[in-house]
Short mmCIF file of C-alpha atoms and ligand atoms in Angstrom, two decimals:
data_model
loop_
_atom_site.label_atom_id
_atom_site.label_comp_id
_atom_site.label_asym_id
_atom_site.label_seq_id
_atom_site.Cartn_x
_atom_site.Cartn_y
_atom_site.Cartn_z
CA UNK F 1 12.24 -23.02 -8.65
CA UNK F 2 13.91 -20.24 -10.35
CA UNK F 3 12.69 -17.44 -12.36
CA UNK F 4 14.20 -18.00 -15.14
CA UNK F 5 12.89 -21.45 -15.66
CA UNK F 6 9.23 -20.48 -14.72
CA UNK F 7 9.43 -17.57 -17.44
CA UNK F 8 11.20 -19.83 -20.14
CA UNK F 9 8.10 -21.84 -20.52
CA UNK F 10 6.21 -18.87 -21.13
CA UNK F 11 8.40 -17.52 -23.63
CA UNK F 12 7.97 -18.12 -27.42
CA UNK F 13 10.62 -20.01 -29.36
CA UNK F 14 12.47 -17.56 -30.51
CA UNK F 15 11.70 -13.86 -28.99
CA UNK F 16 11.91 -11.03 -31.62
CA UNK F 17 12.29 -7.31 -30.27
CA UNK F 18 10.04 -4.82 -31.65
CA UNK F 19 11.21 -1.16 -32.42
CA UNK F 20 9.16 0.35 -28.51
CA UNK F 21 7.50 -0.90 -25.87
CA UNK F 22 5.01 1.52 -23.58
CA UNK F 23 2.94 1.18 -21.24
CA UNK F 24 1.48 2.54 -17.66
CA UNK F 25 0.58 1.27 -14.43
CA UNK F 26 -1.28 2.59 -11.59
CA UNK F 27 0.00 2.28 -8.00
CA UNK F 28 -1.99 0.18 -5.65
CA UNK F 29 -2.97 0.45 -1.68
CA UNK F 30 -3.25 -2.47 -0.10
CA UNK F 31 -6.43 -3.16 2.22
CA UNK F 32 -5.24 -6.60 3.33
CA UNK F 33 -1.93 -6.53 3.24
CA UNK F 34 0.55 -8.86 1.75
CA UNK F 35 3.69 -9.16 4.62
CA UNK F 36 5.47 -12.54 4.37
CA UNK F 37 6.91 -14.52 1.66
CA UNK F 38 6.76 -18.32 1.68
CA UNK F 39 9.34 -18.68 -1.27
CA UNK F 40 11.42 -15.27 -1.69
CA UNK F 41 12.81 -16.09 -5.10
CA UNK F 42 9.44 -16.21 -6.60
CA UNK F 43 8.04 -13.60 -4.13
CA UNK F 44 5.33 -16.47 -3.33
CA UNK F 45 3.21 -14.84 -0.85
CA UNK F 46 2.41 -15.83 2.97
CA UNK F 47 -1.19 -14.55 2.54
CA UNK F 48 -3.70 -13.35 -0.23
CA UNK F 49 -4.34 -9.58 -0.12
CA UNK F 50 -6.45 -6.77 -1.65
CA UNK F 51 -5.63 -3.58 -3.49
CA UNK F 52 -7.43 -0.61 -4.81
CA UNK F 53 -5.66 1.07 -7.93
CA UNK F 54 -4.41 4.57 -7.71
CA UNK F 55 -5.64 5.49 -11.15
CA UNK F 56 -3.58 8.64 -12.22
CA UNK F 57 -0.95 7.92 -10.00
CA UNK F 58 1.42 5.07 -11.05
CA UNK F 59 4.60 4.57 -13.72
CA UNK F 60 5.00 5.41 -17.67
CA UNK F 61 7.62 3.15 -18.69
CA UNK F 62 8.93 2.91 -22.17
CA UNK F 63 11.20 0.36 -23.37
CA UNK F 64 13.78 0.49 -26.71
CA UNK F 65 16.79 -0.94 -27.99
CA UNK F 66 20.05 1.08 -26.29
CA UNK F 67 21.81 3.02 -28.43
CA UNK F 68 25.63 2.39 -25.96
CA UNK F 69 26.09 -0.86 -26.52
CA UNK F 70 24.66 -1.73 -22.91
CA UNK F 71 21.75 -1.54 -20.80
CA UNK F 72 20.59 2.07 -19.75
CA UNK F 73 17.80 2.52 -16.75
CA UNK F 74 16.71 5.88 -16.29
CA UNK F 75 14.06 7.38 -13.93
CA UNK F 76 12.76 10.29 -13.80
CA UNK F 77 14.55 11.58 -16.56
CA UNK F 78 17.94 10.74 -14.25
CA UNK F 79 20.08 8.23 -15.56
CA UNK F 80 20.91 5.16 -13.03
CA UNK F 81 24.39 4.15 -12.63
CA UNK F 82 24.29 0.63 -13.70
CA UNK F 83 25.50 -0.67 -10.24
CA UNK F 84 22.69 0.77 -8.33
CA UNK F 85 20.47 -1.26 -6.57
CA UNK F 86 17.03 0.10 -8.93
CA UNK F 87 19.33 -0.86 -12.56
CA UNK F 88 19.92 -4.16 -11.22
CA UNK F 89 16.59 -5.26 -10.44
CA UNK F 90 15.62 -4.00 -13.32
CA UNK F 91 17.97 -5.12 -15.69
CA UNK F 92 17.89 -8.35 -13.54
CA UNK F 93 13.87 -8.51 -14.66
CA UNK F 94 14.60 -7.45 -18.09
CA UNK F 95 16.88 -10.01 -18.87
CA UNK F 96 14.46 -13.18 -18.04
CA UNK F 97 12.42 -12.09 -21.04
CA UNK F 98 14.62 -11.39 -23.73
CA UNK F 99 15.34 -15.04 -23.97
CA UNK F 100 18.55 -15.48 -26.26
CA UNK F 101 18.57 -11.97 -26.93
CA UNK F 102 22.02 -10.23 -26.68
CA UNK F 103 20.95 -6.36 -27.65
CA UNK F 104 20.79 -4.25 -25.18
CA UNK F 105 17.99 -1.61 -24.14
CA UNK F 106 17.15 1.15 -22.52
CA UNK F 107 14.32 1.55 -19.85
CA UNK F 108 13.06 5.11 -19.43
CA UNK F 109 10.19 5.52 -16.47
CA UNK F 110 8.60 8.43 -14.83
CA UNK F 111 7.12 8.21 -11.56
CA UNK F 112 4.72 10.39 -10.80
CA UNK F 113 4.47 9.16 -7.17
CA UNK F 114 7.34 9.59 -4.88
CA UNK F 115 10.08 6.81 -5.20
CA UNK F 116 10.48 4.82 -1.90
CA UNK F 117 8.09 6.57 0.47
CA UNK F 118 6.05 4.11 1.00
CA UNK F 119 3.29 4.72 -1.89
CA UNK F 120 4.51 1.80 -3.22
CA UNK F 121 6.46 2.92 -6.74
CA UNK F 122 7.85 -0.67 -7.22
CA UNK F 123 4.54 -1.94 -7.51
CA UNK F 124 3.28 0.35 -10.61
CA UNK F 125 7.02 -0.06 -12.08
CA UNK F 126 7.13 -3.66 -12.69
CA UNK F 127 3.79 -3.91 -13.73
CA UNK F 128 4.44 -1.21 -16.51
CA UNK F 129 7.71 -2.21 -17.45
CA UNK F 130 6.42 -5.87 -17.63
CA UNK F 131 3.52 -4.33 -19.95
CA UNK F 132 6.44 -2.78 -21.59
CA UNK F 133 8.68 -5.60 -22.08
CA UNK F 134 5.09 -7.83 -23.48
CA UNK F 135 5.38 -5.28 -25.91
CA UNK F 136 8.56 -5.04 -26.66
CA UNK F 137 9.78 -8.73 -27.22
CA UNK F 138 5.60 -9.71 -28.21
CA UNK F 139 5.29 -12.45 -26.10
CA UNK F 140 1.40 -12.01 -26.04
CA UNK F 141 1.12 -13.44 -22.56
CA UNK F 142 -2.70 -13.35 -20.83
CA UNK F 143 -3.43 -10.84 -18.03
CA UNK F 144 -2.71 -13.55 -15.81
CA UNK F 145 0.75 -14.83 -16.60
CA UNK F 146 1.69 -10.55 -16.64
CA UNK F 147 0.49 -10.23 -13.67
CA UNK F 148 2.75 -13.54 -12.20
CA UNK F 149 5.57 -12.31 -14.06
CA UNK F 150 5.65 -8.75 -12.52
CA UNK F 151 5.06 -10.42 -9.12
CA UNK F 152 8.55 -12.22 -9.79
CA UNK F 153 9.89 -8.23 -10.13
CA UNK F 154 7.74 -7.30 -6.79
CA UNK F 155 5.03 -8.96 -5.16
CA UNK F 156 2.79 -5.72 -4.94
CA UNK F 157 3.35 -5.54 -8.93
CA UNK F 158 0.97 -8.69 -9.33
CA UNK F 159 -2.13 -6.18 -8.33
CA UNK F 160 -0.95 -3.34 -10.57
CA UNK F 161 -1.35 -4.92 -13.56
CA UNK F 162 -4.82 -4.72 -13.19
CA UNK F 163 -6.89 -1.36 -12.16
CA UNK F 164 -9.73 -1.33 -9.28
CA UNK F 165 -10.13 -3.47 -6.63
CA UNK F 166 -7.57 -6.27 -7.27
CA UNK F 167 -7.18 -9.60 -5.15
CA UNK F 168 -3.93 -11.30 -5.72
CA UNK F 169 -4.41 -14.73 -4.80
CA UNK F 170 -1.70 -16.71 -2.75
CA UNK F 171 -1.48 -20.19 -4.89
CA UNK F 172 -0.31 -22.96 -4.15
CA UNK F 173 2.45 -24.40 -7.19
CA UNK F 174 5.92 -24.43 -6.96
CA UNK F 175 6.46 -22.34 -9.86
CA UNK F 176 3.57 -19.98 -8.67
CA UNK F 177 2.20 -19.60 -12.16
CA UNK F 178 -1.31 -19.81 -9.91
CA UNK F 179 -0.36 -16.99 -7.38
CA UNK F 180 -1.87 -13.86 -9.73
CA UNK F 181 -3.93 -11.29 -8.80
CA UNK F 182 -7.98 -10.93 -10.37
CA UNK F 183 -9.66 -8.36 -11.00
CA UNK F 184 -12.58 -7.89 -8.90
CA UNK F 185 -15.14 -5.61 -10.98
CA UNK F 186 -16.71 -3.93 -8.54
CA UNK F 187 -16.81 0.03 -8.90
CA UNK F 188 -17.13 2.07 -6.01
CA UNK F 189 -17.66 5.63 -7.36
CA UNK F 190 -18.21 7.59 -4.18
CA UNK F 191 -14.80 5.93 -2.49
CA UNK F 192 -11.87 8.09 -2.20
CA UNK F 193 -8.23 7.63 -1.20
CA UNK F 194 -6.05 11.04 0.96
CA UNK F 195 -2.59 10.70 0.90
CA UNK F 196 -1.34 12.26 3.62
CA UNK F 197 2.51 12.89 3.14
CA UNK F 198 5.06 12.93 6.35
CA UNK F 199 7.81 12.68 4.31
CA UNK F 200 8.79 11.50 0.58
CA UNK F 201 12.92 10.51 2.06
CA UNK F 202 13.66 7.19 1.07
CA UNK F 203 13.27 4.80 3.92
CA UNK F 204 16.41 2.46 6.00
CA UNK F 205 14.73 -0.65 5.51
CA UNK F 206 13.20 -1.77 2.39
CA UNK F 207 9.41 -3.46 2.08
CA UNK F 208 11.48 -6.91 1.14
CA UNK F 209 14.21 -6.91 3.81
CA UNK F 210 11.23 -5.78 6.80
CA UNK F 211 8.53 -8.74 5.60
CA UNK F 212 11.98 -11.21 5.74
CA UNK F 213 12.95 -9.86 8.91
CA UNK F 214 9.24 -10.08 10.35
CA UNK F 215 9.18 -13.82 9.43
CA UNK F 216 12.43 -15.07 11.09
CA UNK F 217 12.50 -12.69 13.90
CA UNK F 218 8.52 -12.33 15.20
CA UNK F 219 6.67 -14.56 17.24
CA UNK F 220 3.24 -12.41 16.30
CA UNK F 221 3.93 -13.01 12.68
CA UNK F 222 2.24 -16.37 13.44
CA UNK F 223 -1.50 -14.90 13.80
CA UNK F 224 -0.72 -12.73 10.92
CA UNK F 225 -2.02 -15.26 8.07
CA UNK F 226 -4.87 -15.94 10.50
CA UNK F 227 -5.54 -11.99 10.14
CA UNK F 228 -5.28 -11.58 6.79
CA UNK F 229 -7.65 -14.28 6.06
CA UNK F 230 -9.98 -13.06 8.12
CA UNK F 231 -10.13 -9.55 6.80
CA UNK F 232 -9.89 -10.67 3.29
CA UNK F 233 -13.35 -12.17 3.66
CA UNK F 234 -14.60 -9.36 5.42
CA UNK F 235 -13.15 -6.95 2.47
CA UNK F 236 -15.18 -9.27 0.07
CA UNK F 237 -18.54 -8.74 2.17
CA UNK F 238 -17.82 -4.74 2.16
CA UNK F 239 -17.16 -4.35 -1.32
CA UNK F 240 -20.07 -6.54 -2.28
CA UNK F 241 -22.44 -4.94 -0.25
CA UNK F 242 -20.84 -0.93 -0.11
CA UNK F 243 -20.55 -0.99 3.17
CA UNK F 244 -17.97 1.36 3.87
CA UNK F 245 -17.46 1.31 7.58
CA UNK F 246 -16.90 -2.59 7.57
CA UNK F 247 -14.12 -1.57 4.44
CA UNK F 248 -12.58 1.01 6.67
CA UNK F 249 -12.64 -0.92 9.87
CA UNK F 250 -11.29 -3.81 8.31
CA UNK F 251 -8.66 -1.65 6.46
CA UNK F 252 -7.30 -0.13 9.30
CA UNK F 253 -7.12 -2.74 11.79
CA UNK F 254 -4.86 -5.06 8.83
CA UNK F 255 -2.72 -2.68 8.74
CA UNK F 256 -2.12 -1.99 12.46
CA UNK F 257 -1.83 -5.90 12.78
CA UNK F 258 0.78 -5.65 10.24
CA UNK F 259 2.96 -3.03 12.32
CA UNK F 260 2.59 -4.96 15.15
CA UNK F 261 3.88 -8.23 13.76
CA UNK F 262 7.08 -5.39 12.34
CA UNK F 263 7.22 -4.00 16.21
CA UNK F 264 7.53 -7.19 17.27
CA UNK F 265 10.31 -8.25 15.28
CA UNK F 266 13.70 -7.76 16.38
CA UNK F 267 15.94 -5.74 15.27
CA UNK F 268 11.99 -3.55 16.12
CA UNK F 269 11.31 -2.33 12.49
CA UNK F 270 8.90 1.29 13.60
CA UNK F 271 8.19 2.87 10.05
CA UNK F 272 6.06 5.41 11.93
CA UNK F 273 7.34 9.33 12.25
CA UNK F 274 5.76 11.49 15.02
CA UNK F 275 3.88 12.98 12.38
CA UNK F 276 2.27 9.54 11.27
CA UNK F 277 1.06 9.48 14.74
CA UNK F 278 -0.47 12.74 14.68
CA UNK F 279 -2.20 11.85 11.65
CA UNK F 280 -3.42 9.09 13.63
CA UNK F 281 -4.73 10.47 16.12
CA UNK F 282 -6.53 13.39 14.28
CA UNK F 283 -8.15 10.39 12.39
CA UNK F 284 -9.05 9.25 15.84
CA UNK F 285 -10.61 12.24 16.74
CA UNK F 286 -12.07 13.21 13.30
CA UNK F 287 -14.16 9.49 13.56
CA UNK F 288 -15.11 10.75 17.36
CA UNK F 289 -16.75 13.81 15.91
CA UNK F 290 -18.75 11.90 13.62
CA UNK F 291 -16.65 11.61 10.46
CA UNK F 292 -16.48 8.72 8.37
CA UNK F 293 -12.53 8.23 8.27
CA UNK F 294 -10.24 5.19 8.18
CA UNK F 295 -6.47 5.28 7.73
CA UNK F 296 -3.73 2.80 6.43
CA UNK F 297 -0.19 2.49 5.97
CA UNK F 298 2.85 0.53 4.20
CA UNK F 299 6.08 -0.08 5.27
CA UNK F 300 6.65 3.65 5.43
CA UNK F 301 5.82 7.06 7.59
CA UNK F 302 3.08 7.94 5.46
CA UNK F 303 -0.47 7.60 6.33
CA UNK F 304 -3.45 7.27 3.50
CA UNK F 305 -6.88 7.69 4.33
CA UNK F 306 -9.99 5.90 2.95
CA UNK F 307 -13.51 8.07 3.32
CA UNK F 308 -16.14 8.85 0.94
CA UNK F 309 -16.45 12.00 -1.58
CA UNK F 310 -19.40 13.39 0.69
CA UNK F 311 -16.75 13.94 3.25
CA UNK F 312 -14.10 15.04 0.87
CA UNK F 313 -14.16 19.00 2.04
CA UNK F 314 -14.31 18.14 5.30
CA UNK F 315 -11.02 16.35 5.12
CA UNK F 316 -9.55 19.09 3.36
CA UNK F 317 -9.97 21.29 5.69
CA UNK F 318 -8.37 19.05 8.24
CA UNK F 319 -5.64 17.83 6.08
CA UNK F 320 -4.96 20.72 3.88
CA UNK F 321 -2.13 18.94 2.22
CA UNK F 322 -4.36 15.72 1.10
CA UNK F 323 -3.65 15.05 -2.16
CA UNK F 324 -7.19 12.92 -3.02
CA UNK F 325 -7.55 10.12 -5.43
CA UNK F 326 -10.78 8.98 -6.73
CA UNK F 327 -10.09 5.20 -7.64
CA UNK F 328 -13.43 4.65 -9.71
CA UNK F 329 -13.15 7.83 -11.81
CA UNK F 330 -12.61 7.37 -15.26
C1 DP6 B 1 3.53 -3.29 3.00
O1 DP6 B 1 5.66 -5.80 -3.04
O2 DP6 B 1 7.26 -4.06 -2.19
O3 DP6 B 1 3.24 -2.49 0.77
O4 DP6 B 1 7.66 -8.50 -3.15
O5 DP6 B 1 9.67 -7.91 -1.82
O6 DP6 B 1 9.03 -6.50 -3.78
P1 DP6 B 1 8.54 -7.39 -2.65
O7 DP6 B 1 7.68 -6.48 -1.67
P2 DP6 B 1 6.59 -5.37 -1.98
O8 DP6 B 1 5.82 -5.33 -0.58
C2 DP6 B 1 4.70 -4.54 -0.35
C3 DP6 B 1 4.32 -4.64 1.09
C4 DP6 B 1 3.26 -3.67 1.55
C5 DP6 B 1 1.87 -4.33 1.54
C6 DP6 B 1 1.19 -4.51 0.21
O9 DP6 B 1 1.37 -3.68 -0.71
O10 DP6 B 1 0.43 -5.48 0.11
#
């Protein structure tokens, strides 16, 4: 099916732009990873996966009616040139709500999370700018159908519509109005997130071109799903029960299973930098000495680390450029 049809039925009969729409969206990190698409106009996933919000960390994205005559997208405070590939997709996405619409807008977001470095900015970017655009046009749609819609903008956006631990579940319909992601309620104060940056340059192949490439190209990719499933139950026992060293575990080995199925593709898709070995291997040796520290990683060099606030100093001292995150903090 195509997006446009599965969003017209959403829409209301006539759709009636408001003078500003504004909203924000956390970022998300994935603990069971989605990687694979089983319908890529729809960005119908392969696999259910898990998230944890970012809280601070995400996009403010405000939408209003352009004052040129055509559609502006600026980021950052930078204005796009409307042939690069970020205006498109987001014109692209702005366009399949504004129904019969003709007038023009502008969409102004800040990232306060670096663009394309594998922190995942096109997650918290749909998800706001679909907040922005429910605003906007007042289509009143539940949390559900926004977090559908912003999966049809990126797949990662269906989790960031929501804040906490987030499952977005696979579905099974055509038009994928049951692949959403749910909320999962279940605070973890003491849990913390370390970003460990190896470098914020934007990366040769894109999160959508590697999970396409992984699926045609990879014999491994088969046991992926078989993964995923796996850890997505043991996720659910972890979170239930606190138990952070089956979270971590489980957290790190999805994510090395996920780099192997990319290492096995061909053309070999390695998102890893010397450095995001390093960082491995101090995490290595950090959990040798005792420490209670887990790692995982995107499509991208950098590394993030899951580990408790107890340990928070310690990992300071060994990273002293982690920027920490406290998911459950209000
Ligand atoms: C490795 O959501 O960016 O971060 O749906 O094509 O936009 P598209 O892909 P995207 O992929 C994210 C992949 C990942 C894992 C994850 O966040 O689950």
């Amino acid at each position: 099916m195509r997006k446009i049809d599965v969003v017209k039925g959403l829409l209301p009969a006539t759709v009636v732009a408001g003078e500003r729409g504004e909203a924000f969206a956390p970022s998300n990190i994935a603990l069971c990873k989605y990687w694979g698409k089983r319908d890529r106009e729809l960005n119908l996933p392969i696999n259910a996966s898990l998230s944890v919000s970012l809280a601070h960390l995400g996009s403010h994205t405000i939408v209003t009616e352009s004052d040129t005559g055509a559609d502006r997208v600026v980021l950052n405070g930078i204005e796009q040139s409307t042939d690069s590939k970020f205006a498109r997709k987001v014109v692209e996405f702005v366009s399949l709500f504004r129904g019969d619409l003709q007038q023009p807008v502008l969409v102004s977001t800040e990232n306060n999370i670096p663009t394309a470095a594998g922190l995942a900015s096109s997650a918290s970017g749909f998800a706001a700018l679909m907040l922005a655009l429910n605003q906007f046009y007042n289509l009143n749609l539940t949390d559900i159908e926004l977090s559908a819609c912003a999966r049809m903008g990126s797949g990662s956006a269906s989790r960031s519509i929501f804040t906490g631990f987030v499952e977005w579940q696979m579905g099974h319909r055509d038009d994928g109005m049951d692949s959403h992601a749910i909320v999962l309620d279940k605070p973890w104060p003491d849990l913390r997130i370390g970003l460990v940056k190896v470098t914020t340059a934007e990366k040769k192949v894109d999160s959508r071109a590697g999970m396409q490439r992984t699926v045609e190209s990879a014999h491994l990719y088969q046991s992926w799903p078989l993964q995923a499933a796996a850890d997505l139950e043991k996720l659910h026992l972890a979170i239930g029960q606190q138990d952070f060293m089956l979270l971590g575990e489980t957290a790190e080995q999805n994510a090395l299973s996920m780099h192997a199925t990319m290492i096995a593709s061909w053309p070999p898709l390695l998102y890893w930098q010397p450095e995001s070995v390093a960082a491995m291997h101090k995490v290595w040796d950090l959990r040798a000495q005792g420490l209670q520290v887990y790692f995982t990683m995107d499509a991208g060099p950098n590394i993030k680390l899951l580990f408790q606030q107890q340990d928070e100093a310690a990992l300071l001292e060994a990273f002293p450029e982690l920027e920490v995150v406290a998911p459950f903090s209000s």
